[in-house]
Structure formats: C-alpha cells, structure tokens
mmCIF file of C-alpha atoms in Angstrom:
data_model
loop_
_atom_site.group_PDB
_atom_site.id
_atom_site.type_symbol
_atom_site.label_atom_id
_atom_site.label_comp_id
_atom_site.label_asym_id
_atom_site.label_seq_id
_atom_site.Cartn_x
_atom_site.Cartn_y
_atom_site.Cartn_z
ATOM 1 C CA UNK A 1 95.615 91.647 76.682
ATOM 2 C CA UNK A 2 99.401 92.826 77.245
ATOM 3 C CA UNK A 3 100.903 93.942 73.915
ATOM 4 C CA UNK A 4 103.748 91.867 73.114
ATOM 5 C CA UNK A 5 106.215 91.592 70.038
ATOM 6 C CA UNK A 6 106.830 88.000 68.550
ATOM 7 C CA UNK A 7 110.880 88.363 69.644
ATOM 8 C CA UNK A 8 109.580 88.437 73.405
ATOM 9 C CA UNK A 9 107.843 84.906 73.672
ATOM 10 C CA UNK A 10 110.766 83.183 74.242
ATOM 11 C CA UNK A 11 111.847 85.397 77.122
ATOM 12 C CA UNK A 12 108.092 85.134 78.748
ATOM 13 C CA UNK A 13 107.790 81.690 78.609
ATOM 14 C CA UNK A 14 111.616 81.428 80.222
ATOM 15 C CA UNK A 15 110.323 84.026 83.258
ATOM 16 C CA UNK A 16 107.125 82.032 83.939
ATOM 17 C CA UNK A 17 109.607 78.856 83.890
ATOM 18 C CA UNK A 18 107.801 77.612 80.796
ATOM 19 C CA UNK A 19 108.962 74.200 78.304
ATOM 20 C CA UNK A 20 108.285 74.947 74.498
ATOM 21 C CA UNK A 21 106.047 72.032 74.966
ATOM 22 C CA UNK A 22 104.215 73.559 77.847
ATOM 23 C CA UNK A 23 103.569 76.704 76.258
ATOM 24 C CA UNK A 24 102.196 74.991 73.212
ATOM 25 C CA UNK A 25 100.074 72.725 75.062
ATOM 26 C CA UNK A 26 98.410 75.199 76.789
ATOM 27 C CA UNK A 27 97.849 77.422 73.580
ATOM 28 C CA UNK A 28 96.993 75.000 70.952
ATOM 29 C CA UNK A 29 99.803 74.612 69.084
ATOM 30 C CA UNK A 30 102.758 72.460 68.428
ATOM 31 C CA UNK A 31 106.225 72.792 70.192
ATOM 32 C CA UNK A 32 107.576 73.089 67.201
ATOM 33 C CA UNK A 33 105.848 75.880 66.086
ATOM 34 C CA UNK A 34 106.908 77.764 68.939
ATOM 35 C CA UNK A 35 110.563 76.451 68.166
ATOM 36 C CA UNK A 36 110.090 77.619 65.080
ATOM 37 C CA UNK A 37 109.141 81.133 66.230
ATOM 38 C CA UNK A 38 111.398 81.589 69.110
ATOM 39 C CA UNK A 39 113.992 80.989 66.534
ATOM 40 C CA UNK A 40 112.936 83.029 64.071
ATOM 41 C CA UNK A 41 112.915 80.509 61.372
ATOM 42 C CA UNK A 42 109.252 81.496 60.705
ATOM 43 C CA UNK A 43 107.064 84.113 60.574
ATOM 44 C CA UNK A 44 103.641 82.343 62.480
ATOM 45 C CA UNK A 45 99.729 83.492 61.379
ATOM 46 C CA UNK A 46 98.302 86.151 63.627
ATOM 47 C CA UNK A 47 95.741 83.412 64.521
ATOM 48 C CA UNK A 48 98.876 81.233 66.120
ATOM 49 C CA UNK A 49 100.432 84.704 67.676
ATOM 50 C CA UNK A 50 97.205 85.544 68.910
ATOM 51 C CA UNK A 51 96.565 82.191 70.808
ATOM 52 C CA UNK A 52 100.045 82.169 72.582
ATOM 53 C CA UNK A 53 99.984 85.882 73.254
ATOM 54 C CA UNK A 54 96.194 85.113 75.330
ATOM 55 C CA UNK A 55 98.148 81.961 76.902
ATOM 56 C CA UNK A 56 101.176 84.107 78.204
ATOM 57 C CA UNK A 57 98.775 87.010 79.351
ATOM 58 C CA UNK A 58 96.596 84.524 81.307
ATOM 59 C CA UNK A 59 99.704 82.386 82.971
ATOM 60 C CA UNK A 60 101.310 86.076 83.877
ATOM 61 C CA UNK A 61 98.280 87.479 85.417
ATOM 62 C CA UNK A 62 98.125 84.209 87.561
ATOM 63 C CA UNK A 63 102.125 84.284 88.461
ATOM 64 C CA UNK A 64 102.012 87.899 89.636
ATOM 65 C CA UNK A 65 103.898 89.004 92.547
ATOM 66 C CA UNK A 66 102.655 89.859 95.491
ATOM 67 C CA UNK A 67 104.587 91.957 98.542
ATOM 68 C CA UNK A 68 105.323 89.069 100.330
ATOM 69 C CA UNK A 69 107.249 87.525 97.221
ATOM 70 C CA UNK A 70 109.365 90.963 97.662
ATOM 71 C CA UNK A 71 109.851 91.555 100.890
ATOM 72 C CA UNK A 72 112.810 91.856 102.934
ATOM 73 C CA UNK A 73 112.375 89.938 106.351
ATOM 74 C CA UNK A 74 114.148 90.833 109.873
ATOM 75 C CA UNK A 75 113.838 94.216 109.092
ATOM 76 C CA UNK A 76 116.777 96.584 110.181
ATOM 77 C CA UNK A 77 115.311 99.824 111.628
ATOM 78 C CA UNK A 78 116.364 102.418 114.314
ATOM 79 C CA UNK A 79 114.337 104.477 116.850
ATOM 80 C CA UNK A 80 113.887 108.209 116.504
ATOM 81 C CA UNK A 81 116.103 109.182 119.171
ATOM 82 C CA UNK A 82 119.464 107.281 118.317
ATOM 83 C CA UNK A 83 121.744 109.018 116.728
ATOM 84 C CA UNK A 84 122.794 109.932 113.172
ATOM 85 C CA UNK A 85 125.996 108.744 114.135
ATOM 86 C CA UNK A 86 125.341 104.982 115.360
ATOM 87 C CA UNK A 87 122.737 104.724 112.289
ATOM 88 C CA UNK A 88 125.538 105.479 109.981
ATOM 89 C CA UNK A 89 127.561 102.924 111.029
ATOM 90 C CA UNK A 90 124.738 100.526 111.198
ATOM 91 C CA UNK A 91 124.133 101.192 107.215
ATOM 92 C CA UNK A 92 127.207 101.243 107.001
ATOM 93 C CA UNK A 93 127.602 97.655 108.560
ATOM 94 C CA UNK A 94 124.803 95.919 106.780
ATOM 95 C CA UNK A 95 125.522 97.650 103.478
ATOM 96 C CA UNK A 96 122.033 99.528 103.475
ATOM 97 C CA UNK A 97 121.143 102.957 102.458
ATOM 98 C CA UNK A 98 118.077 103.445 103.837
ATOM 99 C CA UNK A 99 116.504 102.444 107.625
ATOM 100 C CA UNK A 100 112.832 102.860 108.534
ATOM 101 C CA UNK A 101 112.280 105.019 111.283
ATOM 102 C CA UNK A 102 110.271 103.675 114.139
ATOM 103 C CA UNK A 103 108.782 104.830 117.707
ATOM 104 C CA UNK A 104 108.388 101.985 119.735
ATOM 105 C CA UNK A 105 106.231 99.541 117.298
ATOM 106 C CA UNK A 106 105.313 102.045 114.706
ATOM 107 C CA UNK A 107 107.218 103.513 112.059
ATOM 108 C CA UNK A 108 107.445 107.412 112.028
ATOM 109 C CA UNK A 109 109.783 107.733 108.720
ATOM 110 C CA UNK A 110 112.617 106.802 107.209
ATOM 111 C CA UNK A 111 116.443 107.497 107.579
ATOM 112 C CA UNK A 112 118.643 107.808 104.145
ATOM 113 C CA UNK A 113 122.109 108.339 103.649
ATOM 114 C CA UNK A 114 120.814 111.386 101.255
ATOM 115 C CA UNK A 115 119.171 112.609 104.095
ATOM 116 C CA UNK A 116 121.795 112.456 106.505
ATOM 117 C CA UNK A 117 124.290 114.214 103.933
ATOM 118 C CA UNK A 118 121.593 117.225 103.602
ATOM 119 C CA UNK A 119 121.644 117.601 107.300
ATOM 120 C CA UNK A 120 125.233 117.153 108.195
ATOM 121 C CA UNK A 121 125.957 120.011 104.996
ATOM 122 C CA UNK A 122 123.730 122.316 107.167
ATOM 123 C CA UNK A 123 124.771 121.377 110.400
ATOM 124 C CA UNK A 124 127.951 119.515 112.206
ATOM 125 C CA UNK A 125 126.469 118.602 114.902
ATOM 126 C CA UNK A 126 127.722 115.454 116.149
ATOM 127 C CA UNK A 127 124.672 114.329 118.564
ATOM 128 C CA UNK A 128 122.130 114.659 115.888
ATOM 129 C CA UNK A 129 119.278 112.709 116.204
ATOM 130 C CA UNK A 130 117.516 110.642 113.766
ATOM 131 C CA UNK A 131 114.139 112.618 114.478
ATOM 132 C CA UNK A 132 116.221 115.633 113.217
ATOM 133 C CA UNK A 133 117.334 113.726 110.080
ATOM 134 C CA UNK A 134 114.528 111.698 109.125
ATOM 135 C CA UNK A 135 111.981 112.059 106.275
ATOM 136 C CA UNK A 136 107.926 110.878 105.886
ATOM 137 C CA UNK A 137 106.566 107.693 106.958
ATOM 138 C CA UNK A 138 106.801 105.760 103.584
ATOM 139 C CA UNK A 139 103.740 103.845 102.096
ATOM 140 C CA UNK A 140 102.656 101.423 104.011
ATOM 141 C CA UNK A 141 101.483 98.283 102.097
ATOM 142 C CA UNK A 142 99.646 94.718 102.973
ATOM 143 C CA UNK A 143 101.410 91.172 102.438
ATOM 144 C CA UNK A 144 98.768 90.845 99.269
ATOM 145 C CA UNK A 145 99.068 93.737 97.255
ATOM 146 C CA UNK A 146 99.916 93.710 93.894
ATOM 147 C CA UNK A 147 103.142 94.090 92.337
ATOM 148 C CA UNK A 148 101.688 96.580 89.845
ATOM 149 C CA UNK A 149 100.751 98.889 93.142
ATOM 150 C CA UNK A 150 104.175 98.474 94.694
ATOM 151 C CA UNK A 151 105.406 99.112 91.189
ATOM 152 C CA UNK A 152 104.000 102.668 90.936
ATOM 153 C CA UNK A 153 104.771 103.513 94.581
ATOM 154 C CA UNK A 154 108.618 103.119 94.141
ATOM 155 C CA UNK A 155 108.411 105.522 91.100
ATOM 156 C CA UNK A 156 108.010 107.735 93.677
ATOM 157 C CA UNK A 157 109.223 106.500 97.402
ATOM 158 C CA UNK A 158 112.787 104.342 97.394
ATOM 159 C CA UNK A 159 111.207 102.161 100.378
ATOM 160 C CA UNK A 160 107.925 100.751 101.011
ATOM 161 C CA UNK A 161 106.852 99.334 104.415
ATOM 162 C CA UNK A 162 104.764 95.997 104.412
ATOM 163 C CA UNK A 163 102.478 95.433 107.246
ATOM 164 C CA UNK A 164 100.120 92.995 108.299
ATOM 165 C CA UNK A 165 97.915 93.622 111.186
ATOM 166 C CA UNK A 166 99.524 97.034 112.126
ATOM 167 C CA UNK A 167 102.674 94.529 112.526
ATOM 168 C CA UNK A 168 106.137 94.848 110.485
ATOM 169 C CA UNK A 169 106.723 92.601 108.156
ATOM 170 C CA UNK A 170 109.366 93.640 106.188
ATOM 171 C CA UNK A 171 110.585 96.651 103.505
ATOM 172 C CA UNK A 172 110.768 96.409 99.636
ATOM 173 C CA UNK A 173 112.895 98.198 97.820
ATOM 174 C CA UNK A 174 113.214 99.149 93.983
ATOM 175 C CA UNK A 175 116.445 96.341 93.836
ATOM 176 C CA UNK A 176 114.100 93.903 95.542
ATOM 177 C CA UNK A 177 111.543 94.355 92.092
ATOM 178 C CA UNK A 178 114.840 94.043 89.731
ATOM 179 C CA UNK A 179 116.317 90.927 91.808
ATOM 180 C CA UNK A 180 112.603 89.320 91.952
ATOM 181 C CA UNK A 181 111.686 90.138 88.197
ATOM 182 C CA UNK A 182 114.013 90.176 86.434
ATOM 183 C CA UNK A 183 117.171 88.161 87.625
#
C-alpha cells in the first residue's frame, strides 16, 4: 500500500475525480466521516484511515497512466541531414526545444537547443547539419507502458519516443507528466 498522510485524502480523491460520497461508499464509511476528515474537524481511527487509504491505493493503481494518455501526437521531427539552421527556426516556430532525429522512418537521435548551443560555441559553421549536432536515440517506449517506467526514464532523458509496431506514435516529455498529473 502507498503511504499516505491523512491531509492528502482530499487531494487523491479530487485527482481520481472522486465525490465524498463515492469515496466513502467504496471504503465503508460515511461521507461525512470523510467530510469530517478532509476538514480536519476530526481526527478518524486508524481502522477508518486504514480502509480509505486501501480504497485510494486500489482506485489509483486502476487509473494509472499509460504512454498513450501522455503522448504528444503529429510528432514534429527533422531528418539528419537538414540543417541546424532550418531546425532552429522550426523550434523556434512551434515553441519546442527539443526534435527527434529521424532517417527516413526511424529515429537516429534527438536535436536540442542545448545541443545546438554546444556545437555552434565550438564551431560557426553555418551549414551544420543535424547529424553533426544531434545526441542518442532516446528510449523508445510502447503505447502501454506504465507511467511509473516513463517516470524513471525522464529522470534521466528530457524526451521519450513512443512506438507501436516499429511506427511513431508520438514523444512525451517531462511537462507532458506535470500537465497530465498534476494540472
């Protein structure tokens, strides 16, 4: 079972778009018990905490997200061989910071505007190509996997690719988490 504080019901049963009365329906206890506790007006038994906390931890393990609940559809991308200069302008034009990378149907890495700036400080060259620029192929993830996965991968990568059947579906970032989660 997730650990959860008393103060946090209120905000868990909002997320998973949760009544008072559903909640306590589903847990065994009245709505205005969980009134009660949501407005701190009493301090419940551990035996009451204990059965919403397993109703809340059961309803959020069936909401959880999934890639395709994230995923950012009509995909902007560029080919290895543009150049830096007409990706910049597309970012720059769709207010992105970040462009996957591809070679014909695949995807060979991504572009970044940190990327670019490290290249351009090195060299001025103004027919630079993305190839040049561009860093690792990002994870590549299925429509189905778990929002805890996709989580831990952007801890670590910015983008994630989602795939299905060696096809591109889309790109999740760590603003599409925020804006899905927690907005």
């Amino acid at each position: 079972m997730t650990p959860y504080e008393v103060s946090d019901i209120k905000s868990i049963r909002k997320k998973l778009g949760l009544t008072q009365f559903e909640l306590a329906k589903q847990s065994g206890v009245s709505q205005s018990l969980i009134a009660k506790i949501e407005s701190n007006k009493l301090d419940p038994t551990y035996s009451n905490v204990n059965k919403i906390f397993k109703t809340l931890d059961s309803m959020q393990k069936k909401e959880s997200f999934k890639a395709k609940d994230f995923i950012h559809k009509g995909v902007i991308s560029c080919q290895e061989n543009d150049l830096v200069r007409n990706v910049i302008k597309k970012m720059k034009k769709f207010e992105i910071s970040q462009l996957p990378v591809m070679k014909g149907n695949n995807v060979v890495g991504v572009v970044s505007e940190t990327k670019i700036i490290e290249h351009l400080i090195e060299d001025l060259n103004r027919d630079l190509k993305v190839k040049d620029v561009m860093g690792e192929v990002p994870p590549i993830v299925s429509l189905n996997t778990e929002e805890s996965v996709i989580s831990t991968l952007l801890r670590f990568f910015s983008l994630i690719i989602v795939q299905d059947k060696g096809k591109l579906r889309g790109v999740i970032t760590r603003s599409d988490i925020l804006r899905k989660v927690y907005v």
